[in-house]
XYZ file of C-alpha atoms in Angstrom:
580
model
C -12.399 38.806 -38.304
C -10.708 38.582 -41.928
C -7.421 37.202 -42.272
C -4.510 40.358 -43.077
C -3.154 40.027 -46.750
C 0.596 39.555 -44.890
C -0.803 36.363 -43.049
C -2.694 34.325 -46.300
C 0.606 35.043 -48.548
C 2.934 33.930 -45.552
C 0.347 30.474 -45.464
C 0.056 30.326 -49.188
C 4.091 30.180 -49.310
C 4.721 27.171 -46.011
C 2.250 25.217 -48.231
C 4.253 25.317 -51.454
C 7.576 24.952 -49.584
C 5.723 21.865 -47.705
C 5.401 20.834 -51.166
C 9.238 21.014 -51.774
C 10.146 19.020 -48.997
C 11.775 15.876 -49.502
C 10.681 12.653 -46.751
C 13.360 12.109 -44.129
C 14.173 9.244 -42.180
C 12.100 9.475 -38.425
C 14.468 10.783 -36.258
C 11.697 11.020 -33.102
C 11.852 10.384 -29.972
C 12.611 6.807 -29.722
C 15.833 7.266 -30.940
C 16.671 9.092 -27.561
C 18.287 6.103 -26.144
C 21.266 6.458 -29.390
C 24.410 8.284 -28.712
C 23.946 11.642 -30.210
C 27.256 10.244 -33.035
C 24.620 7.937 -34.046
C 21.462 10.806 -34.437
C 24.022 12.959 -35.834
C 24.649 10.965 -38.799
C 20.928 10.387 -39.345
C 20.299 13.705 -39.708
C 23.059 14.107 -41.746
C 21.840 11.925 -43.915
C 18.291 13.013 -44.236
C 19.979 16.827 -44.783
C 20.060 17.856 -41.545
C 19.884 21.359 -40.898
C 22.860 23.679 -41.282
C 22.495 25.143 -37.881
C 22.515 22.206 -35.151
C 26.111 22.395 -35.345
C 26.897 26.130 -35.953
C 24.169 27.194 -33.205
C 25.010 30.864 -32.004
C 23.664 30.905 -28.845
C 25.853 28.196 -26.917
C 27.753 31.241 -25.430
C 24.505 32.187 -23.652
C 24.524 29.119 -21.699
C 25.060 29.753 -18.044
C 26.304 27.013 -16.079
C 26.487 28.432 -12.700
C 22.763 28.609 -12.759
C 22.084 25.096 -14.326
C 20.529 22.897 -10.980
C 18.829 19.348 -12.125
C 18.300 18.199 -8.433
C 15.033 19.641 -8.347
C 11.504 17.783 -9.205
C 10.991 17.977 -13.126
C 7.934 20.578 -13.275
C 7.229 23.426 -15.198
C 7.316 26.646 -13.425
C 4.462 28.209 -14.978
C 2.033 25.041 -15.465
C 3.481 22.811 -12.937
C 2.988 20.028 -15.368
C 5.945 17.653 -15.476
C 5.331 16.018 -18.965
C 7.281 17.326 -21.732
C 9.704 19.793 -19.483
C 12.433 21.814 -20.879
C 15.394 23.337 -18.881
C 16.659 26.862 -20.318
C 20.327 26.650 -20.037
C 20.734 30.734 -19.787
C 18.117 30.701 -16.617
C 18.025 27.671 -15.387
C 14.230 27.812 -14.925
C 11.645 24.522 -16.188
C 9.269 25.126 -19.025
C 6.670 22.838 -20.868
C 7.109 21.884 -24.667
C 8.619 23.611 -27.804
C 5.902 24.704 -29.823
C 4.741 27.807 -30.924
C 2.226 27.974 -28.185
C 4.379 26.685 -25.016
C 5.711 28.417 -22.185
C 9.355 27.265 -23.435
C 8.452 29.270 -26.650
C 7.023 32.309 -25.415
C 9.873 32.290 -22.559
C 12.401 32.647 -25.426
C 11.064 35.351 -27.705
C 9.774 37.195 -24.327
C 13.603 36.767 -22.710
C 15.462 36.135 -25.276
C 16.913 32.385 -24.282
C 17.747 30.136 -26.846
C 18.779 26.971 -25.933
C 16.752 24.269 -23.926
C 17.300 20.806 -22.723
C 14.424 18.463 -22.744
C 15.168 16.518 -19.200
C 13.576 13.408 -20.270
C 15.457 12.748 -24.033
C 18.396 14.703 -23.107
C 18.691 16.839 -26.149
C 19.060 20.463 -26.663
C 16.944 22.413 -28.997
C 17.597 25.812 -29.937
C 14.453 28.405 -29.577
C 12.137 29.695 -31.315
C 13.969 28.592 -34.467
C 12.910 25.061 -32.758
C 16.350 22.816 -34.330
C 18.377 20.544 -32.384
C 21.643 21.282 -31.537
C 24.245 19.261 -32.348
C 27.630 20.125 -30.504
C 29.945 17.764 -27.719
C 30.360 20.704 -25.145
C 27.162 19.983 -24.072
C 28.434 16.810 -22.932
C 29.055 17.965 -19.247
C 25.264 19.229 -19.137
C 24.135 15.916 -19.901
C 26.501 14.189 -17.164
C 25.480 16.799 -14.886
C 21.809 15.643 -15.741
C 22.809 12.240 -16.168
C 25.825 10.712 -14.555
C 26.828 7.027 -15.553
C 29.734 5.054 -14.200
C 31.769 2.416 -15.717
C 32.700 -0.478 -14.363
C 36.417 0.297 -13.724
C 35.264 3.521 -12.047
C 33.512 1.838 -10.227
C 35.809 -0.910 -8.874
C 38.233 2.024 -8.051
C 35.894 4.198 -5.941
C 37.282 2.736 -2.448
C 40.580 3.273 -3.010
C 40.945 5.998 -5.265
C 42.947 9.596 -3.014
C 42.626 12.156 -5.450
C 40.111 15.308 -5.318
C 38.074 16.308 -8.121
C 37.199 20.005 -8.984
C 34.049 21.565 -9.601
C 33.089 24.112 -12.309
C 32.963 26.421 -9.529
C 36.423 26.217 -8.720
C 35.538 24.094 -5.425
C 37.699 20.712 -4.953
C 36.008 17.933 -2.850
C 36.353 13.937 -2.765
C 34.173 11.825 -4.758
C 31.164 11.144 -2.906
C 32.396 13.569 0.172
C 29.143 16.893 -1.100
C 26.746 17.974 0.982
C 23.198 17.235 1.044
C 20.918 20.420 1.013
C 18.605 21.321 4.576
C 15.325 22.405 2.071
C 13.538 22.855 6.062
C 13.924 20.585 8.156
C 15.239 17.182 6.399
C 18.724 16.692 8.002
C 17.882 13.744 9.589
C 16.952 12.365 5.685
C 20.372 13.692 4.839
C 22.445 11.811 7.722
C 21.057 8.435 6.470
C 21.238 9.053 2.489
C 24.851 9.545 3.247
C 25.275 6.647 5.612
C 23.398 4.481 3.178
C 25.213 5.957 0.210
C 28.974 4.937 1.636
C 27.439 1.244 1.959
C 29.902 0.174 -0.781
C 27.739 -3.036 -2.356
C 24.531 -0.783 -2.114
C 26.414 2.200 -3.450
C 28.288 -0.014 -6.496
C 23.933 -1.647 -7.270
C 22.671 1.792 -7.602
C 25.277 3.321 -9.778
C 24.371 1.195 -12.384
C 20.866 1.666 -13.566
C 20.641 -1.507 -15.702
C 20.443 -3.376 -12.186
C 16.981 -2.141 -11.537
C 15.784 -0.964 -14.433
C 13.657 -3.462 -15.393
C 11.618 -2.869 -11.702
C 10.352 0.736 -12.962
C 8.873 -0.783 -15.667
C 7.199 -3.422 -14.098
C 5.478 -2.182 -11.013
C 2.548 -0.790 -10.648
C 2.662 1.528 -7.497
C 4.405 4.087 -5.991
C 6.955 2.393 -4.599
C 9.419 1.863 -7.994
C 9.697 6.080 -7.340
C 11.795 5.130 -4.261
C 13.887 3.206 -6.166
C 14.136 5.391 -9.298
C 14.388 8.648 -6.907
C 17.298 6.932 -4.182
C 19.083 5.993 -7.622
C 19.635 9.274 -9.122
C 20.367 10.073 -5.694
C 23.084 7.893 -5.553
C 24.629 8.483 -8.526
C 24.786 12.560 -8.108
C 26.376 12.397 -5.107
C 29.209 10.181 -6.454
C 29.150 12.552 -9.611
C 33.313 13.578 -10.202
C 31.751 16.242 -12.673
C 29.688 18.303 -10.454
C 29.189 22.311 -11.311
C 28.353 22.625 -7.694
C 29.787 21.224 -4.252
C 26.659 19.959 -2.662
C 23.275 18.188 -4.081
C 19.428 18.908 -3.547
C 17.619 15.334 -2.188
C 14.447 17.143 -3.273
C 12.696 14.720 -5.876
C 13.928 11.880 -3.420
C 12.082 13.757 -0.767
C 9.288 14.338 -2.698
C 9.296 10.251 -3.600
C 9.727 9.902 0.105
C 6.422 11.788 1.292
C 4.159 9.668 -1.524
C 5.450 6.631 -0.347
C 5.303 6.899 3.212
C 1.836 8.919 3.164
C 2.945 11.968 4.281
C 4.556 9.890 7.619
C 7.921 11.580 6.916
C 7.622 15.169 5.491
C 11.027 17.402 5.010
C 9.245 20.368 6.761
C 9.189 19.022 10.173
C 12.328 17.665 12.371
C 12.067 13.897 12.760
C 13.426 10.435 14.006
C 16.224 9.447 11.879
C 16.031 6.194 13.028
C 12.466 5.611 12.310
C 12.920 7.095 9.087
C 15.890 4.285 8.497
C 13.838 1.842 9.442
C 11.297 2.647 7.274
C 13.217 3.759 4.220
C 15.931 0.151 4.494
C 12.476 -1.836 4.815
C 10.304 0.044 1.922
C 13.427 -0.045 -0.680
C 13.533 -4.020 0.446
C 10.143 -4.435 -0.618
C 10.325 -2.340 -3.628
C 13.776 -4.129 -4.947
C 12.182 -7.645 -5.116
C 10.768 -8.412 -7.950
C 6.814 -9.176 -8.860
C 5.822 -12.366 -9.632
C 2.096 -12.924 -11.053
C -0.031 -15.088 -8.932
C -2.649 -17.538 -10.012
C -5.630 -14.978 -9.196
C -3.500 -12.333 -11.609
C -2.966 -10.155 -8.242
C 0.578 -9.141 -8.181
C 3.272 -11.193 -5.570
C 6.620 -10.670 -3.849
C 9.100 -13.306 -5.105
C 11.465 -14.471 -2.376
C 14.403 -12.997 -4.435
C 17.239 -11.747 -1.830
C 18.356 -8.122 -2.644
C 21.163 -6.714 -2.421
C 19.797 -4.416 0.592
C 19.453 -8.040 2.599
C 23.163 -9.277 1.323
C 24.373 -5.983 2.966
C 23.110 -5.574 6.046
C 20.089 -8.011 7.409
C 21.890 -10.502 9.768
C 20.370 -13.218 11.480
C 19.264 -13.889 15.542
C 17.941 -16.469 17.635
C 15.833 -15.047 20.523
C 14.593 -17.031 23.692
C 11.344 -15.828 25.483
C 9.991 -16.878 28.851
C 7.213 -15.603 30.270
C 7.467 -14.672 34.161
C 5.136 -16.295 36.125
C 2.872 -13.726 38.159
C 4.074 -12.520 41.998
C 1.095 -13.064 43.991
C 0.252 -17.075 42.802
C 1.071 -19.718 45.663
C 3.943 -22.004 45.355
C 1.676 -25.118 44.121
C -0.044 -22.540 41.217
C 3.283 -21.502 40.274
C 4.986 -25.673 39.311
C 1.276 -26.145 37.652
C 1.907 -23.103 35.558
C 6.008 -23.709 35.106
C 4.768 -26.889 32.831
C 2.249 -25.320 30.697
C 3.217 -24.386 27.240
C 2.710 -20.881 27.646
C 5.509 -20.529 30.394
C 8.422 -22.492 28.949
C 10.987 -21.241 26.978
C 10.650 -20.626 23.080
C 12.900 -19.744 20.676
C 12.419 -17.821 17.325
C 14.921 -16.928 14.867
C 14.434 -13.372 13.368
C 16.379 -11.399 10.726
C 17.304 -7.591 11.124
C 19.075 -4.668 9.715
C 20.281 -2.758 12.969
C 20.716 -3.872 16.466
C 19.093 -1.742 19.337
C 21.747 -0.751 22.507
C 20.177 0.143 25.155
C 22.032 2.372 27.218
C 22.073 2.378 30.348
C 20.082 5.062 32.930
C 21.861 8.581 33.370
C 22.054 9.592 37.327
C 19.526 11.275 38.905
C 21.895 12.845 41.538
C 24.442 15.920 40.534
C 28.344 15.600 41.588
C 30.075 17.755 44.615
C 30.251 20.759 42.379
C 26.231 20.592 41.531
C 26.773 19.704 37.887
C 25.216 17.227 36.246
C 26.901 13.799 35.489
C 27.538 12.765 31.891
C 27.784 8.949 32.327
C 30.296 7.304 30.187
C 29.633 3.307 29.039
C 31.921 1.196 26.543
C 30.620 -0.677 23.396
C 31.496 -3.803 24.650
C 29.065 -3.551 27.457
C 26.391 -2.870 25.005
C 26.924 -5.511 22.876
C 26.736 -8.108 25.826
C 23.163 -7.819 25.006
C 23.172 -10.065 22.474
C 25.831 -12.454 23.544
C 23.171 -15.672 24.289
C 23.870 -15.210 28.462
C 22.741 -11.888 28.825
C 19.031 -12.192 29.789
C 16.577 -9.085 30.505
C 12.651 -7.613 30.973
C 10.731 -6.689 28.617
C 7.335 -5.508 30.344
C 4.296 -5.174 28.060
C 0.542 -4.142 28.615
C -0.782 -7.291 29.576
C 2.638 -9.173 31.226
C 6.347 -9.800 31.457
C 8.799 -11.385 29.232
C 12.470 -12.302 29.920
C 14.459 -12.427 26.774
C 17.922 -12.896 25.799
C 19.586 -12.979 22.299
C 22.187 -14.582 20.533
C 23.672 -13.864 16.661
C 23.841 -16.168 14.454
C 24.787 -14.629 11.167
C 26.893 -11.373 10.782
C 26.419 -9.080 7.612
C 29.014 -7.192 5.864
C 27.780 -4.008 7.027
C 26.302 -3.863 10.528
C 24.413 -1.007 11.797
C 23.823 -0.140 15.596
C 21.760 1.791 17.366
C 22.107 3.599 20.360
C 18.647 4.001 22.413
C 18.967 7.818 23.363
C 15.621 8.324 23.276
C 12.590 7.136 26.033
C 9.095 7.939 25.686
C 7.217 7.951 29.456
C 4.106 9.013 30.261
C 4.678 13.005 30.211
C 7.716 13.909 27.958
C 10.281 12.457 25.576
C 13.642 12.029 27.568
C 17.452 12.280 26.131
C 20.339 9.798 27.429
C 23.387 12.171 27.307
C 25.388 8.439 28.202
C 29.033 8.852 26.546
C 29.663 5.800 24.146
C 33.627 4.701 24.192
C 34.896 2.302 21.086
C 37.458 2.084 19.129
C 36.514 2.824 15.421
C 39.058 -0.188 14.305
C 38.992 -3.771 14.614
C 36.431 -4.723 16.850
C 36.095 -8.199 16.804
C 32.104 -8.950 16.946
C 32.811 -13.083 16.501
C 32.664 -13.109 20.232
C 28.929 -12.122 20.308
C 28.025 -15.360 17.935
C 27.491 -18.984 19.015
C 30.577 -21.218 19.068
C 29.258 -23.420 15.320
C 27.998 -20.170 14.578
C 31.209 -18.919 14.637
C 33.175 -21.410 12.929
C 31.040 -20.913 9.454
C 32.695 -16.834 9.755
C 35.385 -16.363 7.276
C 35.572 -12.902 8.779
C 34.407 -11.467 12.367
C 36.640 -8.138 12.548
C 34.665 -4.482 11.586
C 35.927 -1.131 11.355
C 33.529 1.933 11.843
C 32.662 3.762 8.507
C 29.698 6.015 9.776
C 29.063 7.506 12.883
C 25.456 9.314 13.317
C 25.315 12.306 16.118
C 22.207 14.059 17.663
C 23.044 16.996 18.888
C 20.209 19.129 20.963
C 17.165 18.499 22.963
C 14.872 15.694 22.353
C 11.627 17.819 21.578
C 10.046 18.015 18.445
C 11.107 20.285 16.011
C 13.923 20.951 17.889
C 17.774 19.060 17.574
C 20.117 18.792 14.341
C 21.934 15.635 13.455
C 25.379 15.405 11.596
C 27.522 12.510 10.008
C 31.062 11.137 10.455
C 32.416 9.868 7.150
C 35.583 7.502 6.534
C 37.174 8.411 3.484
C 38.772 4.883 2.452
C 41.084 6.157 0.030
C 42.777 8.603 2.689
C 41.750 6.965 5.561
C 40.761 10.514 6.738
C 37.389 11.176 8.699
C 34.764 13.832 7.534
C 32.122 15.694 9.210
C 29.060 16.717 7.170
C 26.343 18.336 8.071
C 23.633 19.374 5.495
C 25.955 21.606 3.285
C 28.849 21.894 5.438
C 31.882 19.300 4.707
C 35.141 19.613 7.290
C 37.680 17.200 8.083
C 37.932 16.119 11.461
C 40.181 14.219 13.683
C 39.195 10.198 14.582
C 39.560 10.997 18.301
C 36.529 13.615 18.238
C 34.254 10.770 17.538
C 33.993 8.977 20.180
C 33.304 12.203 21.847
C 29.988 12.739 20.728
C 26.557 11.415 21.279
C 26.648 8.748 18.974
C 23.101 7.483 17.433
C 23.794 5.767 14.861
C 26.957 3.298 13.846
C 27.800 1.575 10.328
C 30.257 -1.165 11.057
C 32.219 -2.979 7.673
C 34.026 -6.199 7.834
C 37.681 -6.054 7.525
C 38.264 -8.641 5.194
C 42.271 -8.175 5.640
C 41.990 -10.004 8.810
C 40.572 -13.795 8.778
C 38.957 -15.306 11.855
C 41.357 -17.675 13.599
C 38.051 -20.032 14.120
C 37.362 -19.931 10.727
C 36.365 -23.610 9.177
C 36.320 -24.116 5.373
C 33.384 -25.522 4.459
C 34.009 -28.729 2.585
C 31.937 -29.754 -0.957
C 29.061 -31.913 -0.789
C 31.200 -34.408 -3.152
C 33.949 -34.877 -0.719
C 31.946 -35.506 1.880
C 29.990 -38.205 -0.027
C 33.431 -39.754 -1.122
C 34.739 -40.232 2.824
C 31.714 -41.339 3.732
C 31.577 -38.486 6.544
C 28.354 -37.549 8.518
C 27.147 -34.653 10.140
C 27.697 -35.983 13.734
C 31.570 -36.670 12.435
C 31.487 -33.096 11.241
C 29.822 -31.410 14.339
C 32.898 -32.977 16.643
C 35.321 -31.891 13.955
C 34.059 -28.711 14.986
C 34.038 -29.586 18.608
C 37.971 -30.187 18.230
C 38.824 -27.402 16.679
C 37.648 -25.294 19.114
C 39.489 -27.260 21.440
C 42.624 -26.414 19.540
C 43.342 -29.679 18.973
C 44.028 -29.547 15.127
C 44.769 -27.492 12.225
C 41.650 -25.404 10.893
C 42.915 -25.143 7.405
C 41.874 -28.950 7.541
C 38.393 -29.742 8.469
C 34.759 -28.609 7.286
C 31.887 -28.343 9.180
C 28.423 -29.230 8.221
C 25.057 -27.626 9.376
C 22.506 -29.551 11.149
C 19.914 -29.125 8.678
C 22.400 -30.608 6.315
C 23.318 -27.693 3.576
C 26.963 -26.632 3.540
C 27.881 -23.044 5.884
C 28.378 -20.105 3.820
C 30.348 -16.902 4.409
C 28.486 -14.295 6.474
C 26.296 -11.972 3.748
C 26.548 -14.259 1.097
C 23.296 -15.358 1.375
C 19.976 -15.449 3.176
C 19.296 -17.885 6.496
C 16.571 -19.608 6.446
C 15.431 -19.790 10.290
């Protein structure tokens, strides 16, 4: 078909005006990482055009519609490389030239101005220029939020509300989490997690794991990437909205897990913890090359393990079978697979098992809600308390003891029991205090000497509320504002205030514990440099009774260090990994 006179003169003229053109500096697209300031005065230089900074259309943007929570795909193509957000709509299109969805969108609707969500600049459409102004700045927080340092430090202690675009106030941190189905119990733990304050302060700052999405080479550096945005959004004090979307972190979630934890079907919160606090420990350490070029965990401690992994010493015994005589039961005593062993694990949470609801209703035929205090839970794992474990094949009496605390120690409350026909709730009542509970009573007497600090307060507080079937059952999240000291109750997008005695009213699942560091351990013993001990001449054995004496109150504990057995000095609990 011949070409129309109209269209060979309007050629004829672009290739005597490409003629014209003078060579500019490259002003492409790796010089997205330089403050726009910079760009601007490149393009200044190079003659930039007139209209980046005179753009008519910035009135047409409508913030109330602008939403970057969700995954980064174009909503004609679905592709997600080279996506544009129109800032009238709100909607995702792919590329800016003349034959892109972007394009056509703006001559068909007549939107202007796009954001490319990967270089974070705006580009005005079809006219295809960049625009140049610095009231986009918010959209590019909103897209992007960074922290400094000093922001950071303050985050803790800082009372003030912040207000939205909308009009709403809330606290930093204190948004809701949107229910896309069925994801609330993903929401109950991002927000636990997210008020973990030396997990919250690693994630705000993307330079700390930056260089791990560059350098591995599976899926799991999209947890990572996807749980920091995460993080940083919901601690955003510029947000246009009062809640965020965990739907690209959801999305990360499913490909990581293969399609084990899906946001359209109910599930265990605590298996998805348990999961999701082991997968990001994997996926923080960094690769090492091995000698066959396959790629290798290093034995780097994250900051996931400095948080919360403690350390614990179990003993096992086997019981010896009921229906061996007396003389088959001393032969067996002395083998090595009846005698006691001891192993020393690490862990993130401790399990409470509580105990067995009646079976029998009161004098008015109602049923009994048992009621059981923390402290009887925790003498699980005092080193005395010694229980069955049954398993397929035989029986096991175990009994644990602590050895290291973490800053941040997570419990969790057994509600749920799996028999042979159904999946059984524990409606059991758990009483605590949600101050100063002083968990150096659960660790070994040395142990306990080598705690600077043994005293937590309660900062989360997990509740199931509902039957145990599947698919059925919501969960919801106590919060402790530290600023305030005021409690929160969030669930999904819902964000009220509540009062600290309604917590221990509930049916507790989940419990984040953080040391108090206001109040030191009166057993405390300050551990004493390597060079003074080899100047006195002192030994471990020396050391070990020092110890012995102070817990005999004998002398002043400002005064004497103690030593470990294997010979390297005690550190504070959480500072660094055991080595059991």
């Amino acid at each position: 078909m011949p070409l129309l006179p109209s269209v060979l003169m309007k050629r004829k003229l672009e290739k005597l005006h490409a003629k014209d053109r003078k060579p500019v500096a490259d002003v492409s697209d790796d010089d997205d990482d330089q403050p726009v300031t910079k760009r601007a005065a490149i393009l200044l230089a190079n003659g930039e055009d007139s209209r980046s900074r005179t753009c008519p259309y910035l009135d047409t943007i409508n913030r109330h519609l602008l939403d970057f929570d969700f995954e980064k795909l174009c909503s004609v193509s679905l592709s997600h490389l080279n996506v544009y957000a129109c800032l009238v709509c709100g909607k995702y299109f792919q590329g800016r030239g003349t034959s892109t969805h972007a394009y056509t969108h703006s001559v068909s609707e007549g939107h202007h101005v796009f954001l490319n969500l990967e270089t974070h600049r705006f580009y005005c459409l079809p006219d295809d220029y960049e625009i140049i102004d610095g009231s986009l700045d918010d959209i590019t927080y909103l897209l992007n939020p960074t922290f400094a340092r000093e922001d950071v430090a303050s985050l803790d202690t800082n009372p003030r509300m912040v207000r939205a675009y909308n009009g709403l106030t809330y606290h930093q941190g204190f948004v809701g989490l949107n229910n896309i189905k069925a994801n609330d119990y993903c929401n109950v733990v991002l927000q636990m997690l997210s008020h973990v304050s030396p997990l919250r302060d690693y994630f705000l700052d993307m330079n700390n794991y930056r260089a791990l999405l560059t350098t591995s080479s599976d899926h799991m550096h999209l947890l990572v990437q996807r749980f920091g945005e995460l993080i940083r959004k919901l601690w955003n004090p510029r947000h246009f909205k009062t809640h965020v979307s965990p739907h690209e972190f959801l999305q990360a979630v499913v490909l990581c897990s293969k399609k084990r934890f899906q946001f359209t079907e109910q599930g265990d919160a605590v298996e998805f913890m348990s999961w999701f606090l082991n997968a990001l420990d994997m996926a923080l350490k960094p690769k090492k090359r091995s000698q066959q070029g396959k790629e290798a965990k290093s034995g780097t401690i994250t900051i996931l393990s400095r948080s919360l992994r403690g350390c614990m010493r179990v003993y096992s015994r086997k019981i010896l079978p009921v229906n061996l005589t007396a003389e088959e039961k001393m032969a067996l005593a002395d083998s090595a697979e009846y005698m006691l062993t001891t192993a020393d694990i690490k862990f993130f949470y401790l399990t409470c098992d509580l105990p067995p609801p009646p079976l029998y209703l009161d004098e008015f035929k109602e049923s009994i809600i048992p009621q059981v205090s923390l402290a009887t839970l925790l003498a699980k794992f005092n080193g005395t308390t010694e229980k069955e474990y049954k398993t397929h094949r035989d029986s096991v009496m175990r009994r644990f003891e602590l050895r290291r605390l973490p800053p941040y120690l997570i419990l969790y409350m057994k509600r749920f029991v799996k028999n042979i026909f159904t999946l059984e709730k524990n409606p059991t009542i758990v009483n605590f205090p949600i101050k100063s509970i002083d968990f150096g009573d659960l660790l070994e007497p040395e142990c306990r000497t080598q705690h600077k600090y043994t005293t937590y307060d309660l900062v989360a507080n997990i509740v199931h509320d509902g039957p145990p079937t599947p698919g059925s059952g919501t969960h919801r999240i106590h919060l402790l504002h530290r600023g305030t000291g005021k409690w929160f109750e969030m669930q999904d997008l819902h964000v009220t205030e509540i009062l600290p005695q309604m917590i221990p009213l509930s049916e507790t699942l989940v419990q984040v514990w953080a040391v108090n560091k206001s109040i030191l351990n009166p057993l405390y013993v300050r551990p004493v440099p390597k060079s003074d001990l080899t100047k006195t001449g002192q030994t471990t054995d020396n050391l070990v009774n020092a110890a012995e004496v102070v817990r005999s109150g004998q002398i002043e504990l400002s005064n004497v260090g103690i030593k470990q057995k294997d010979g390297n000095i005690a550190e504070e609990p959480g500072v660094a990994e055991s080595n059991p």
